[in-house]
Amino acid sequence: MTAQEHQQQHSSGSAVGSTNPGSHHVWTHEQELAAKLVFGGVGCMIAVVFTHPVDVIKTRLQLQGEAGAPHPPSSVSPLAAPKTLRLIPLLREILRTEGPRVLMTGLAPAVLRESIYSTIRLGSYDLFKGVYSGMGSRGMRGGEETTTAVKLASGLTSGMIGSVIANPTDLIKVRLQAYWPSGKPRYASIADACRSIYVEEGIPGLYRGVVPTAARAMVVTASQLASYDTTKHWLLKRKDQHGNALFQEGYLTHFCASTIAGLVCSISTSPIDTVKVRYMNQQFSPSGKGALYSSAIDCAIKTVRNEGPLALYKGFLMCWLRLGPHTMMSLMIFEKLRSFVGLNPV
């Protein structure tokens, strides 16, 4: 069923939201924003459960070949770390040495991260489109088309805010997904991770890698939502020779647009993601000094110098296999939930 939004603007400036055909409920702007925040988080939390095993493999591929990476202590009887950069042999080695359960390692912080990060970045996207388009945070109505610059700026802003707030969960997720030389997880739980990081590195330790994390999130959200928004509206404008619309608001259009968006954001963010993962995963001293890299830029420079520029695209296939389905599922769920309660589509 096609979702349409009918908004009315009060002279006081307090606009009301949409009503679903067949329903007489009227959404205030505050209720509409709250619903979008919830729906954005729910869509991504569901998607991450299905794509998490791919994310684990992606992280392992991105960490392969780090120059200067510390070896496990001789007193520890470590598992043999997989050395191959090829997907199938690496997956076979992981399953042989660590078992299938390792593919779900870090799921709890991943879901918690989405409940914060994606709730904010998806839920506030329309709000910032209204702000940057000059209509104000209450000015967006269903069906307005904005410029690509407005879409990019909205994605950059919402992605940055969400990622900075959720950085501790991202840090814990990466460290749990990484290879464990001792054969045991680095942390027993999210609470144990927070406690350990606080004791060893202090409060700033929870925000290690916040710069590359924010940079990646800005690029992900801007490229993902802007390309989805633009592609979807482009498809909706396509007509056949008789002037009939080729696409309607619905599953097919959302699937096609989200497929393109998944590819675009995978290509644009893979190098930043590799740097972020490597910088976050290294050991830090109590003073905050990294064992391998002094900063995200230092990490990027050393990676290119030691392994070549293509090293920044290590794990790209897995990056796309994760972001592609994740983008499709999360955006299609986001759109369906909005349609179900009568809110305007993206």
mmCIF file of N, CA, C and O in Angstrom, residues 48-93:
data_model
loop_
_atom_site.group_PDB
_atom_site.id
_atom_site.type_symbol
_atom_site.label_atom_id
_atom_site.label_comp_id
_atom_site.label_asym_id
_atom_site.label_seq_id
_atom_site.Cartn_x
_atom_site.Cartn_y
_atom_site.Cartn_z
ATOM 1 N N VAL A 48 21.329 -6.169 11.538
ATOM 2 C CA VAL A 48 22.670 -6.528 12.018
ATOM 3 C C VAL A 48 22.722 -7.962 12.533
ATOM 4 O O VAL A 48 23.777 -8.605 12.484
ATOM 5 N N VAL A 49 21.608 -8.492 13.010
ATOM 6 C CA VAL A 49 21.585 -9.875 13.482
ATOM 7 C C VAL A 49 21.892 -10.831 12.331
ATOM 8 O O VAL A 49 22.624 -11.815 12.490
ATOM 9 N N PHE A 50 21.359 -10.523 11.142
ATOM 10 C CA PHE A 50 21.560 -11.393 9.987
ATOM 11 C C PHE A 50 22.912 -11.186 9.312
ATOM 12 O O PHE A 50 23.456 -12.097 8.689
ATOM 13 N N THR A 51 23.472 -9.998 9.423
ATOM 14 C CA THR A 51 24.722 -9.696 8.714
ATOM 15 C C THR A 51 25.955 -9.772 9.613
ATOM 16 O O THR A 51 27.072 -9.602 9.126
ATOM 17 N N HIS A 52 25.770 -10.023 10.900
ATOM 18 C CA HIS A 52 26.900 -9.998 11.829
ATOM 19 C C HIS A 52 28.009 -11.002 11.499
ATOM 20 O O HIS A 52 29.195 -10.653 11.590
ATOM 21 N N PRO A 53 27.696 -12.257 11.132
ATOM 22 C CA PRO A 53 28.785 -13.189 10.790
ATOM 23 C C PRO A 53 29.691 -12.659 9.681
ATOM 24 O O PRO A 53 30.910 -12.847 9.722
ATOM 25 N N VAL A 54 29.106 -11.984 8.710
ATOM 26 C CA VAL A 54 29.903 -11.398 7.624
ATOM 27 C C VAL A 54 30.793 -10.288 8.174
ATOM 28 O O VAL A 54 31.940 -10.121 7.751
ATOM 29 N N ASP A 55 30.279 -9.528 9.130
ATOM 30 C CA ASP A 55 31.048 -8.444 9.733
ATOM 31 C C ASP A 55 32.267 -8.979 10.475
ATOM 32 O O ASP A 55 33.340 -8.372 10.461
ATOM 33 N N VAL A 56 32.121 -10.131 11.134
ATOM 34 C CA VAL A 56 33.245 -10.748 11.843
ATOM 35 C C VAL A 56 34.357 -11.117 10.850
ATOM 36 O O VAL A 56 35.536 -10.837 11.089
ATOM 37 N N ILE A 57 33.972 -11.741 9.750
ATOM 38 C CA ILE A 57 34.964 -12.136 8.738
ATOM 39 C C ILE A 57 35.615 -10.904 8.133
ATOM 40 O O ILE A 57 36.831 -10.875 7.901
ATOM 41 N N LYS A 58 34.819 -9.871 7.874
ATOM 42 C CA LYS A 58 35.362 -8.621 7.332
ATOM 43 C C LYS A 58 36.427 -8.038 8.260
ATOM 44 O O LYS A 58 37.507 -7.628 7.819
ATOM 45 N N THR A 59 36.128 -8.023 9.543
ATOM 46 C CA THR A 59 37.074 -7.490 10.516
ATOM 47 C C THR A 59 38.367 -8.296 10.521
ATOM 48 O O THR A 59 39.469 -7.726 10.566
ATOM 49 N N ARG A 60 38.255 -9.618 10.462
ATOM 50 C CA ARG A 60 39.452 -10.469 10.437
ATOM 51 C C ARG A 60 40.296 -10.188 9.199
ATOM 52 O O ARG A 60 41.531 -10.148 9.261
ATOM 53 N N LEU A 61 39.635 -10.022 8.052
ATOM 54 C CA LEU A 61 40.374 -9.737 6.813
ATOM 55 C C LEU A 61 41.086 -8.391 6.897
ATOM 56 O O LEU A 61 42.220 -8.247 6.436
ATOM 57 N N GLN A 62 40.425 -7.406 7.489
ATOM 58 C CA GLN A 62 41.021 -6.072 7.587
ATOM 59 C C GLN A 62 42.235 -6.046 8.508
ATOM 60 O O GLN A 62 43.133 -5.210 8.345
ATOM 61 N N LEU A 63 42.270 -6.953 9.481
ATOM 62 C CA LEU A 63 43.385 -6.986 10.425
ATOM 63 C C LEU A 63 44.545 -7.853 9.948
ATOM 64 O O LEU A 63 45.620 -7.823 10.546
ATOM 65 N N GLN A 64 44.346 -8.626 8.885
ATOM 66 C CA GLN A 64 45.408 -9.495 8.377
ATOM 67 C C GLN A 64 46.576 -8.672 7.850
ATOM 68 O O GLN A 64 46.394 -7.663 7.177
ATOM 69 N N GLY A 65 47.775 -9.116 8.172
ATOM 70 C CA GLY A 65 48.977 -8.515 7.593
ATOM 71 C C GLY A 65 49.449 -7.244 8.239
ATOM 72 O O GLY A 65 50.286 -6.542 7.670
ATOM 73 N N GLU A 66 48.945 -6.909 9.435
ATOM 74 C CA GLU A 66 49.411 -5.691 10.108
ATOM 75 C C GLU A 66 50.883 -5.805 10.459
ATOM 76 O O GLU A 66 51.297 -6.729 11.166
ATOM 77 N N ALA A 67 51.667 -4.861 9.986
ATOM 78 C CA ALA A 67 53.092 -4.852 10.311
ATOM 79 C C ALA A 67 53.275 -4.413 11.752
ATOM 80 O O ALA A 67 52.714 -3.418 12.186
ATOM 81 N N GLY A 68 54.083 -5.189 12.494
ATOM 82 C CA GLY A 68 54.365 -4.805 13.877
ATOM 83 C C GLY A 68 53.338 -5.263 14.870
ATOM 84 O O GLY A 68 53.419 -4.911 16.045
ATOM 85 N N ALA A 69 52.353 -6.031 14.410
ATOM 86 C CA ALA A 69 51.347 -6.513 15.351
ATOM 87 C C ALA A 69 52.016 -7.418 16.374
ATOM 88 O O ALA A 69 52.817 -8.283 16.025
ATOM 89 N N PRO A 70 51.713 -7.230 17.663
ATOM 90 C CA PRO A 70 52.381 -8.009 18.709
ATOM 91 C C PRO A 70 52.008 -9.480 18.655
ATOM 92 O O PRO A 70 50.877 -9.830 18.357
ATOM 93 N N HIS A 71 52.976 -10.334 18.935
ATOM 94 C CA HIS A 71 52.722 -11.768 18.976
ATOM 95 C C HIS A 71 52.246 -12.141 20.367
ATOM 96 O O HIS A 71 52.565 -11.476 21.350
ATOM 97 N N PRO A 72 51.494 -13.217 20.489
ATOM 98 C CA PRO A 72 51.036 -13.631 21.807
ATOM 99 C C PRO A 72 52.212 -14.048 22.670
ATOM 100 O O PRO A 72 53.240 -14.496 22.174
ATOM 101 N N PRO A 73 52.101 -13.875 23.978
ATOM 102 C CA PRO A 73 53.190 -14.238 24.884
ATOM 103 C C PRO A 73 53.534 -15.718 24.757
ATOM 104 O O PRO A 73 52.686 -16.551 24.487
ATOM 105 N N SER A 74 54.785 -16.022 25.000
ATOM 106 C CA SER A 74 55.224 -17.408 24.861
ATOM 107 C C SER A 74 54.599 -18.310 25.912
ATOM 108 O O SER A 74 54.526 -19.514 25.746
ATOM 109 N N SER A 75 54.141 -17.697 27.018
ATOM 110 C CA SER A 75 53.526 -18.492 28.078
ATOM 111 C C SER A 75 52.120 -18.953 27.724
ATOM 112 O O SER A 75 51.555 -19.809 28.386
ATOM 113 N N VAL A 76 51.574 -18.338 26.662
ATOM 114 C CA VAL A 76 50.220 -18.681 26.244
ATOM 115 C C VAL A 76 50.293 -19.668 25.110
ATOM 116 O O VAL A 76 51.130 -19.549 24.222
ATOM 117 N N SER A 77 49.434 -20.635 25.129
ATOM 118 C CA SER A 77 49.375 -21.584 24.032
ATOM 119 C C SER A 77 48.333 -21.104 23.036
ATOM 120 O O SER A 77 47.156 -21.391 23.167
ATOM 121 N N PRO A 78 48.758 -20.313 22.065
ATOM 122 C CA PRO A 78 47.792 -19.669 21.197
ATOM 123 C C PRO A 78 47.270 -20.597 20.111
ATOM 124 O O PRO A 78 47.883 -21.576 19.751
ATOM 125 N N LEU A 79 46.105 -20.206 19.609
ATOM 126 C CA LEU A 79 45.606 -20.851 18.412
ATOM 127 C C LEU A 79 46.421 -20.353 17.235
ATOM 128 O O LEU A 79 47.029 -19.296 17.291
ATOM 129 N N ALA A 80 46.454 -21.104 16.183
ATOM 130 C CA ALA A 80 47.178 -20.670 14.999
ATOM 131 C C ALA A 80 46.344 -19.640 14.262
ATOM 132 O O ALA A 80 45.284 -19.938 13.752
ATOM 133 N N ALA A 81 46.811 -18.409 14.230
ATOM 134 C CA ALA A 81 46.056 -17.351 13.568
ATOM 135 C C ALA A 81 46.007 -17.594 12.075
ATOM 136 O O ALA A 81 47.017 -17.862 11.449
ATOM 137 N N PRO A 82 44.813 -17.482 11.467
ATOM 138 C CA PRO A 82 44.708 -17.659 10.024
ATOM 139 C C PRO A 82 45.555 -16.635 9.284
ATOM 140 O O PRO A 82 45.577 -15.470 9.644
ATOM 141 N N LYS A 83 46.269 -17.083 8.259
ATOM 142 C CA LYS A 83 47.165 -16.190 7.540
ATOM 143 C C LYS A 83 46.651 -15.813 6.154
ATOM 144 O O LYS A 83 47.132 -14.880 5.541
ATOM 145 N N THR A 84 45.665 -16.555 5.638
ATOM 146 C CA THR A 84 45.217 -16.331 4.280
ATOM 147 C C THR A 84 44.326 -15.099 4.166
ATOM 148 O O THR A 84 43.624 -14.743 5.109
ATOM 149 N N LEU A 85 44.399 -14.456 3.027
ATOM 150 C CA LEU A 85 43.536 -13.307 2.748
ATOM 151 C C LEU A 85 42.363 -13.714 1.862
ATOM 152 O O LEU A 85 41.524 -12.886 1.524
ATOM 153 N N ARG A 86 42.300 -14.977 1.473
ATOM 154 C CA ARG A 86 41.205 -15.446 0.643
ATOM 155 C C ARG A 86 40.032 -15.842 1.512
ATOM 156 O O ARG A 86 40.197 -16.451 2.564
ATOM 157 N N LEU A 87 38.834 -15.502 1.044
ATOM 158 C CA LEU A 87 37.640 -15.639 1.855
ATOM 159 C C LEU A 87 37.362 -17.076 2.293
ATOM 160 O O LEU A 87 37.233 -17.348 3.497
ATOM 161 N N ILE A 88 37.232 -17.994 1.351
ATOM 162 C CA ILE A 88 36.840 -19.360 1.686
ATOM 163 C C ILE A 88 37.867 -20.057 2.577
ATOM 164 O O ILE A 88 37.510 -20.639 3.602
ATOM 165 N N PRO A 89 39.181 -20.003 2.241
ATOM 166 C CA PRO A 89 40.164 -20.611 3.147
ATOM 167 C C PRO A 89 40.159 -19.981 4.539
ATOM 168 O O PRO A 89 40.328 -20.678 5.542
ATOM 169 N N LEU A 90 39.969 -18.665 4.604
ATOM 170 C CA LEU A 90 39.936 -17.995 5.906
ATOM 171 C C LEU A 90 38.737 -18.469 6.715
ATOM 172 O O LEU A 90 38.863 -18.788 7.901
ATOM 173 N N LEU A 91 37.578 -18.549 6.070
ATOM 174 C CA LEU A 91 36.381 -19.004 6.761
ATOM 175 C C LEU A 91 36.552 -20.443 7.247
ATOM 176 O O LEU A 91 36.187 -20.769 8.389
ATOM 177 N N ARG A 92 37.137 -21.281 6.403
ATOM 178 C CA ARG A 92 37.357 -22.678 6.783
ATOM 179 C C ARG A 92 38.304 -22.767 7.984
ATOM 180 O O ARG A 92 38.089 -23.554 8.901
ATOM 181 N N GLU A 93 39.343 -21.933 7.978
ATOM 182 C CA GLU A 93 40.318 -21.948 9.071
ATOM 183 C C GLU A 93 39.700 -21.443 10.381
ATOM 184 O O GLU A 93 39.952 -21.989 11.452
#
